[in-house]
Coordinates of C-alpha atoms in Angstrom, one line a residue:
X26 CA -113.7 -87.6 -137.1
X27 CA -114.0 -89.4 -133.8
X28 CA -114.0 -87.0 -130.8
X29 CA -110.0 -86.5 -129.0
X30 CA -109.4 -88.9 -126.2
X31 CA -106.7 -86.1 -124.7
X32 CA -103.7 -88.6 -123.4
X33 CA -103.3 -92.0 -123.3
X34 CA -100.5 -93.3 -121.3
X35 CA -99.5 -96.6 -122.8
X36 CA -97.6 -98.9 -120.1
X37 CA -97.1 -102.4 -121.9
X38 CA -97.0 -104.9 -118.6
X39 CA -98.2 -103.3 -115.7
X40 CA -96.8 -104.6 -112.6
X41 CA -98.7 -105.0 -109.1
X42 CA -96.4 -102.8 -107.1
X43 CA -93.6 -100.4 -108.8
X44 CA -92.6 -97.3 -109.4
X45 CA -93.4 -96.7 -112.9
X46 CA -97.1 -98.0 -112.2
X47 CA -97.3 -95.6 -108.8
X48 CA -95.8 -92.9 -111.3
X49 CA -98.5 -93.4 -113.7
X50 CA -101.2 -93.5 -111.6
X51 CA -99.8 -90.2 -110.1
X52 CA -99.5 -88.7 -113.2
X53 CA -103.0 -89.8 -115.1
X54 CA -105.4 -89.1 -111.4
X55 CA -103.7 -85.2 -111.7
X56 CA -104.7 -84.6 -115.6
X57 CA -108.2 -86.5 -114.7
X58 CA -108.2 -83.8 -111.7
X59 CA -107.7 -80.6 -114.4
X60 CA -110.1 -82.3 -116.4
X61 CA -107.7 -83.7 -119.2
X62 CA -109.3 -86.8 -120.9
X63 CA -106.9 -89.5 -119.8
X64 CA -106.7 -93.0 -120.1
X65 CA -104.7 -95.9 -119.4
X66 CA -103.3 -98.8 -122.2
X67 CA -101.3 -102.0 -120.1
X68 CA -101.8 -105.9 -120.1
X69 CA -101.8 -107.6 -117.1
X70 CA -101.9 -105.9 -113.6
X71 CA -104.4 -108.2 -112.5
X72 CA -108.0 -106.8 -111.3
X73 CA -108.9 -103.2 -110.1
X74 CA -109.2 -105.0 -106.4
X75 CA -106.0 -106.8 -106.7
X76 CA -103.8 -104.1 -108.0
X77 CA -103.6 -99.9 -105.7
X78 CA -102.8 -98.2 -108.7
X79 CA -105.6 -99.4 -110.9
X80 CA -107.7 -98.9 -108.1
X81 CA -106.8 -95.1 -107.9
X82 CA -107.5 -94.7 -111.3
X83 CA -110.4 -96.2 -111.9
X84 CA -111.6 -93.8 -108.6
X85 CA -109.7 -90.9 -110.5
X86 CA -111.9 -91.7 -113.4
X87 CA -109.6 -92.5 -115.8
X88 CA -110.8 -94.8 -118.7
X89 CA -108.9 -98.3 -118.5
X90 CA -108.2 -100.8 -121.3
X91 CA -106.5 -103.7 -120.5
X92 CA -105.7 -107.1 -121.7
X93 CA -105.3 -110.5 -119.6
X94 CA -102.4 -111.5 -121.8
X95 CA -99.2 -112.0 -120.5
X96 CA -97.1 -114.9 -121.8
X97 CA -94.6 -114.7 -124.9
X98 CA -93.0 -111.2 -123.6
X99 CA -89.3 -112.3 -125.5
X100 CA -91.5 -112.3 -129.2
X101 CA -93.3 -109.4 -128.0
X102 CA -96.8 -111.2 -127.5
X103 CA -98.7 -109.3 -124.7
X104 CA -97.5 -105.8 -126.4
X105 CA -98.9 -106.7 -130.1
X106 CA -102.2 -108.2 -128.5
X107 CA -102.5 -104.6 -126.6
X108 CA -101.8 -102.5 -129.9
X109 CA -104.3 -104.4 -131.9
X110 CA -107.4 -104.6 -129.2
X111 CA -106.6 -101.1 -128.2
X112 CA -105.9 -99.5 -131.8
X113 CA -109.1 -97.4 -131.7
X114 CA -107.7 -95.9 -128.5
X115 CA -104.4 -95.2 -129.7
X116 CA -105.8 -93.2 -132.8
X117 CA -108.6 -91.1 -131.6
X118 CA -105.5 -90.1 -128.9
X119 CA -103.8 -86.3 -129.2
X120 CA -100.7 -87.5 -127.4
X121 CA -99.4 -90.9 -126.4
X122 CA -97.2 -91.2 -123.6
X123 CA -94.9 -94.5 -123.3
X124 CA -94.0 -95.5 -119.8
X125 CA -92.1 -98.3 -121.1
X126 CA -90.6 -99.1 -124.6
X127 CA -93.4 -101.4 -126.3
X128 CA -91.8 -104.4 -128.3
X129 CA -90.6 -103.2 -131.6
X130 CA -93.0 -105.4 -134.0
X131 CA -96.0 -104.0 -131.5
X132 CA -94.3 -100.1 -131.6
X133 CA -94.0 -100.1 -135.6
X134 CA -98.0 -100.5 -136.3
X135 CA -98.2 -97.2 -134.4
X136 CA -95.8 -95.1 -136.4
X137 CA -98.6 -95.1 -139.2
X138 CA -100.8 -93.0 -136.9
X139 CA -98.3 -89.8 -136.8
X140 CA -99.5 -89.3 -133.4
X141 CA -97.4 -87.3 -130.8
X142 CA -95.6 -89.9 -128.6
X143 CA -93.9 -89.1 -125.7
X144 CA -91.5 -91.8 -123.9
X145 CA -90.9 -90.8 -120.2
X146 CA -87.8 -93.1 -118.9
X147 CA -86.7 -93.4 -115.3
X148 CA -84.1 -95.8 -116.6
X149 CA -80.7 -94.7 -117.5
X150 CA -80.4 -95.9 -121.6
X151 CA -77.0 -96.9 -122.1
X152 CA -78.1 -99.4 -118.8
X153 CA -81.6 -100.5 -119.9
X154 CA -80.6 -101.0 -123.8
X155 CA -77.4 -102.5 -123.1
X156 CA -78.2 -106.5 -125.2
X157 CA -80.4 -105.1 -127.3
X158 CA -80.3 -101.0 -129.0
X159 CA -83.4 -99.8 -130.1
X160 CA -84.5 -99.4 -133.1
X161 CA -83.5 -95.8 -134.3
X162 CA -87.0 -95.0 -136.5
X163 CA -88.5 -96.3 -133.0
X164 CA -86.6 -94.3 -131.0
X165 CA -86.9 -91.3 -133.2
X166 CA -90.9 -91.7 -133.7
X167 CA -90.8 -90.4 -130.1
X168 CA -91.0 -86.1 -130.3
X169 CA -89.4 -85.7 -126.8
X170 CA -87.9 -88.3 -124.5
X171 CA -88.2 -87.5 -120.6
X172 CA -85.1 -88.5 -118.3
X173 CA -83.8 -88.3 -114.6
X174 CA -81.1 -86.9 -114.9
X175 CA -78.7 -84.6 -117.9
X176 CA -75.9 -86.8 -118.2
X177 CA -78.6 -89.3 -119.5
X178 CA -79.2 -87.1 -123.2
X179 CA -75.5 -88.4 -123.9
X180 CA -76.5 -92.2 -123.8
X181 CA -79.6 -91.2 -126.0
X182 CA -77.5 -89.1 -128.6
X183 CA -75.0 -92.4 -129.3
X184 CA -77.7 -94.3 -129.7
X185 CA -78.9 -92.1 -132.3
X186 CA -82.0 -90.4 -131.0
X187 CA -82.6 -86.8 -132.9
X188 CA -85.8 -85.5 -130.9
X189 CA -86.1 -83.2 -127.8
X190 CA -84.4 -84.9 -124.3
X191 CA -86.3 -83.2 -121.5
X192 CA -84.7 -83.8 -117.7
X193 CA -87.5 -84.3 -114.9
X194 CA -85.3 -84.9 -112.2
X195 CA -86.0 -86.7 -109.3
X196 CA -86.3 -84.8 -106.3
X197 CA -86.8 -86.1 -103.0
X198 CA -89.4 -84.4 -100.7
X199 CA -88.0 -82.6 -97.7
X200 CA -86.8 -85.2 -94.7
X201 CA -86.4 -84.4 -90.8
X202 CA -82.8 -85.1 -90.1
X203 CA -81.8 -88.6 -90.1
X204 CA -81.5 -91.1 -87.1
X205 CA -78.4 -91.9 -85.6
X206 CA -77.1 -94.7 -86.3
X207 CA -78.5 -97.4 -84.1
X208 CA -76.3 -97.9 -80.8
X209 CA -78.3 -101.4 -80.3
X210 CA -77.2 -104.1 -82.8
X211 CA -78.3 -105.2 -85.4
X212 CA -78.7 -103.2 -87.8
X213 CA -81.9 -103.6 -89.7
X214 CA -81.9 -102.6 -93.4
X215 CA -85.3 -103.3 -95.4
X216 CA -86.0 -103.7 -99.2
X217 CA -89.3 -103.6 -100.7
X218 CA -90.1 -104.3 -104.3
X219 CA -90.1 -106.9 -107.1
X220 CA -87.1 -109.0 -107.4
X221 CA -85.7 -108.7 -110.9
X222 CA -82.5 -108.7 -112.6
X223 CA -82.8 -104.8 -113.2
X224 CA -83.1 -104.4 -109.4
X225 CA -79.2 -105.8 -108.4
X226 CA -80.5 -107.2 -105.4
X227 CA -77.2 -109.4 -105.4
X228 CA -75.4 -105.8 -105.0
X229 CA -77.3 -105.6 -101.7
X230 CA -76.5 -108.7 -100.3
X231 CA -72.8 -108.8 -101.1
X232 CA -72.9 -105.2 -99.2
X233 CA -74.7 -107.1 -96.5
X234 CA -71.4 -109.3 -96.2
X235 CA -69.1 -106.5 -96.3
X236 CA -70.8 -105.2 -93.3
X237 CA -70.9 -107.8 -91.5
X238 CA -67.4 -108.9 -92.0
X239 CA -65.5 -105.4 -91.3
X240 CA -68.1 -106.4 -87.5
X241 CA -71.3 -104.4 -88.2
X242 CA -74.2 -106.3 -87.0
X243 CA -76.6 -106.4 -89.7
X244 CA -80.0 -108.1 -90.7
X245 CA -81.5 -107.8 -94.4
X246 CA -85.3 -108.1 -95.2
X247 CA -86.1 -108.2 -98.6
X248 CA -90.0 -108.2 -99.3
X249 CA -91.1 -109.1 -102.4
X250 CA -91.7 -111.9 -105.1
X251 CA -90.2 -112.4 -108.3
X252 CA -88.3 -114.4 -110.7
X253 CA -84.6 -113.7 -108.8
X254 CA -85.9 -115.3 -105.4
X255 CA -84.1 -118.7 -105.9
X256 CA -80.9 -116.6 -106.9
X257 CA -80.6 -114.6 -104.4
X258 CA -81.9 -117.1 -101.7
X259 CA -78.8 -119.3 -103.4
X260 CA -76.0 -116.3 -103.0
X261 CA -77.2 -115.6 -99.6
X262 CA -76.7 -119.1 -98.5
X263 CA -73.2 -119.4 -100.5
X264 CA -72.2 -116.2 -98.5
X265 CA -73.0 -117.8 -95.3
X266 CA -75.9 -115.2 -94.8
X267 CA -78.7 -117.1 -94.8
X268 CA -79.4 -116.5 -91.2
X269 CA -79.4 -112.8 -91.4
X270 CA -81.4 -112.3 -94.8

């Protein structure tokens, strides 16, 4: 029998900057620090250079497989290519902790292995499967499922998920006290991150206009790249905001 590989966190598409990525590379650098064998499954993410988190880990020693694929996400492309060139890796694996939901054609492969699978979710479910529900012998394959928040094991139990629901809540560290607001307009309100649908960057803008139209003085900058830049650029301007975002 090939020698354990400890954990393998298995990301699917691994962003340049985001939270799930920074979480990972959190998460897999303190095992590597106890001297857990851990390693690191994703497509994409460009190279160690061009990406902060794979740089960390690859310092962190953390063993790295990726793959350069990242076209055909809708039929589940990137994810299958993953599971099939990193297949030794997923079976010499104790555990295998999900980051993200893989597609299910590229998930089902895996249930053959009987391997303990973990899916950690900062998501809420009924939210993120809300077009499409899961798979239940997919969903179920997974022995515990970790969440934000309680209320969250509800939206899991409709959608027929059996297994252990284990809440990690997110806790903010401690803060000074907050500034008063500023007495100088404008106000100056900052977003940074990847623009995607899942983000509701429109939400923010829209409450840019309510500001500004019950007389706050108010600036947005949004930094960051993604496929919702022409939408929001186009609601800004519709809203008469494009001046102040």
């Amino acid at each position: 029998m090939a020698p354990s590989r400890g954990i393998t966190f298995v990301q699917g598409g691994f962003a340049k900057i985001g939270g799930i990525e920074s979480f990972a590379a959190d998460l897999l650098s303190a095992l590597r620090a106890r001297h857990v064998p851990a390693e690191l499954i994703c497509w994409s993410g460009g190279g160690d250079g061009e990406n902060p988190a794979l740089g960390i880990l690859s310092e962190a020693g953390v063993r790295l497989t990726r793959t350069s694929w990242r076209w055909g996400c809708r039929w589940g492309w990137p994810d299958k290519l993953m599971v099939f060139r990193g297949w030794r890796r997923f079976a010499d694996s104790d555990t295998l902790v999900f980051g993200k939901l893989l597609h299910r054609d590229a998930h089902r492969p895996l249930l053959s292995l009987a391997k303990r699978m973990i899916l950690i979710t900062p998501y809420r479910p009924s939210e993120m499967w809300r077009d499409q529900r899961p798979d239940r012998a997919i969903l179920n394959s997974f022995e515990s499922i970790v969440v934000q928040a309680d209320f969250f094991e509800g939206d899991l139990r409709d959608l027929g998920y059996r297994g252990r629901v284990v809440t990690l809540p997110y806790l903010p560290p401690d803060a000074e006290p907050a500034n008063p607001w500023p007495s100088a307009p404008p106000l100056q309100i900052g977003f940074l991150g990847r623009l995607v649908p899942d983000k509701n960057l429109g939400y923010l803008i829209n409450a840019l206009e309510c500001l500004r139209a019950r007389g706050t003085e108010a600036v947005l900058h949004i930094f960051g790249d993604g496929p919702e830049r022409s939408a929001l650029g186009l609601l800004a301007r519709r809203l008469g905001l494009s001046e102040y975002v």
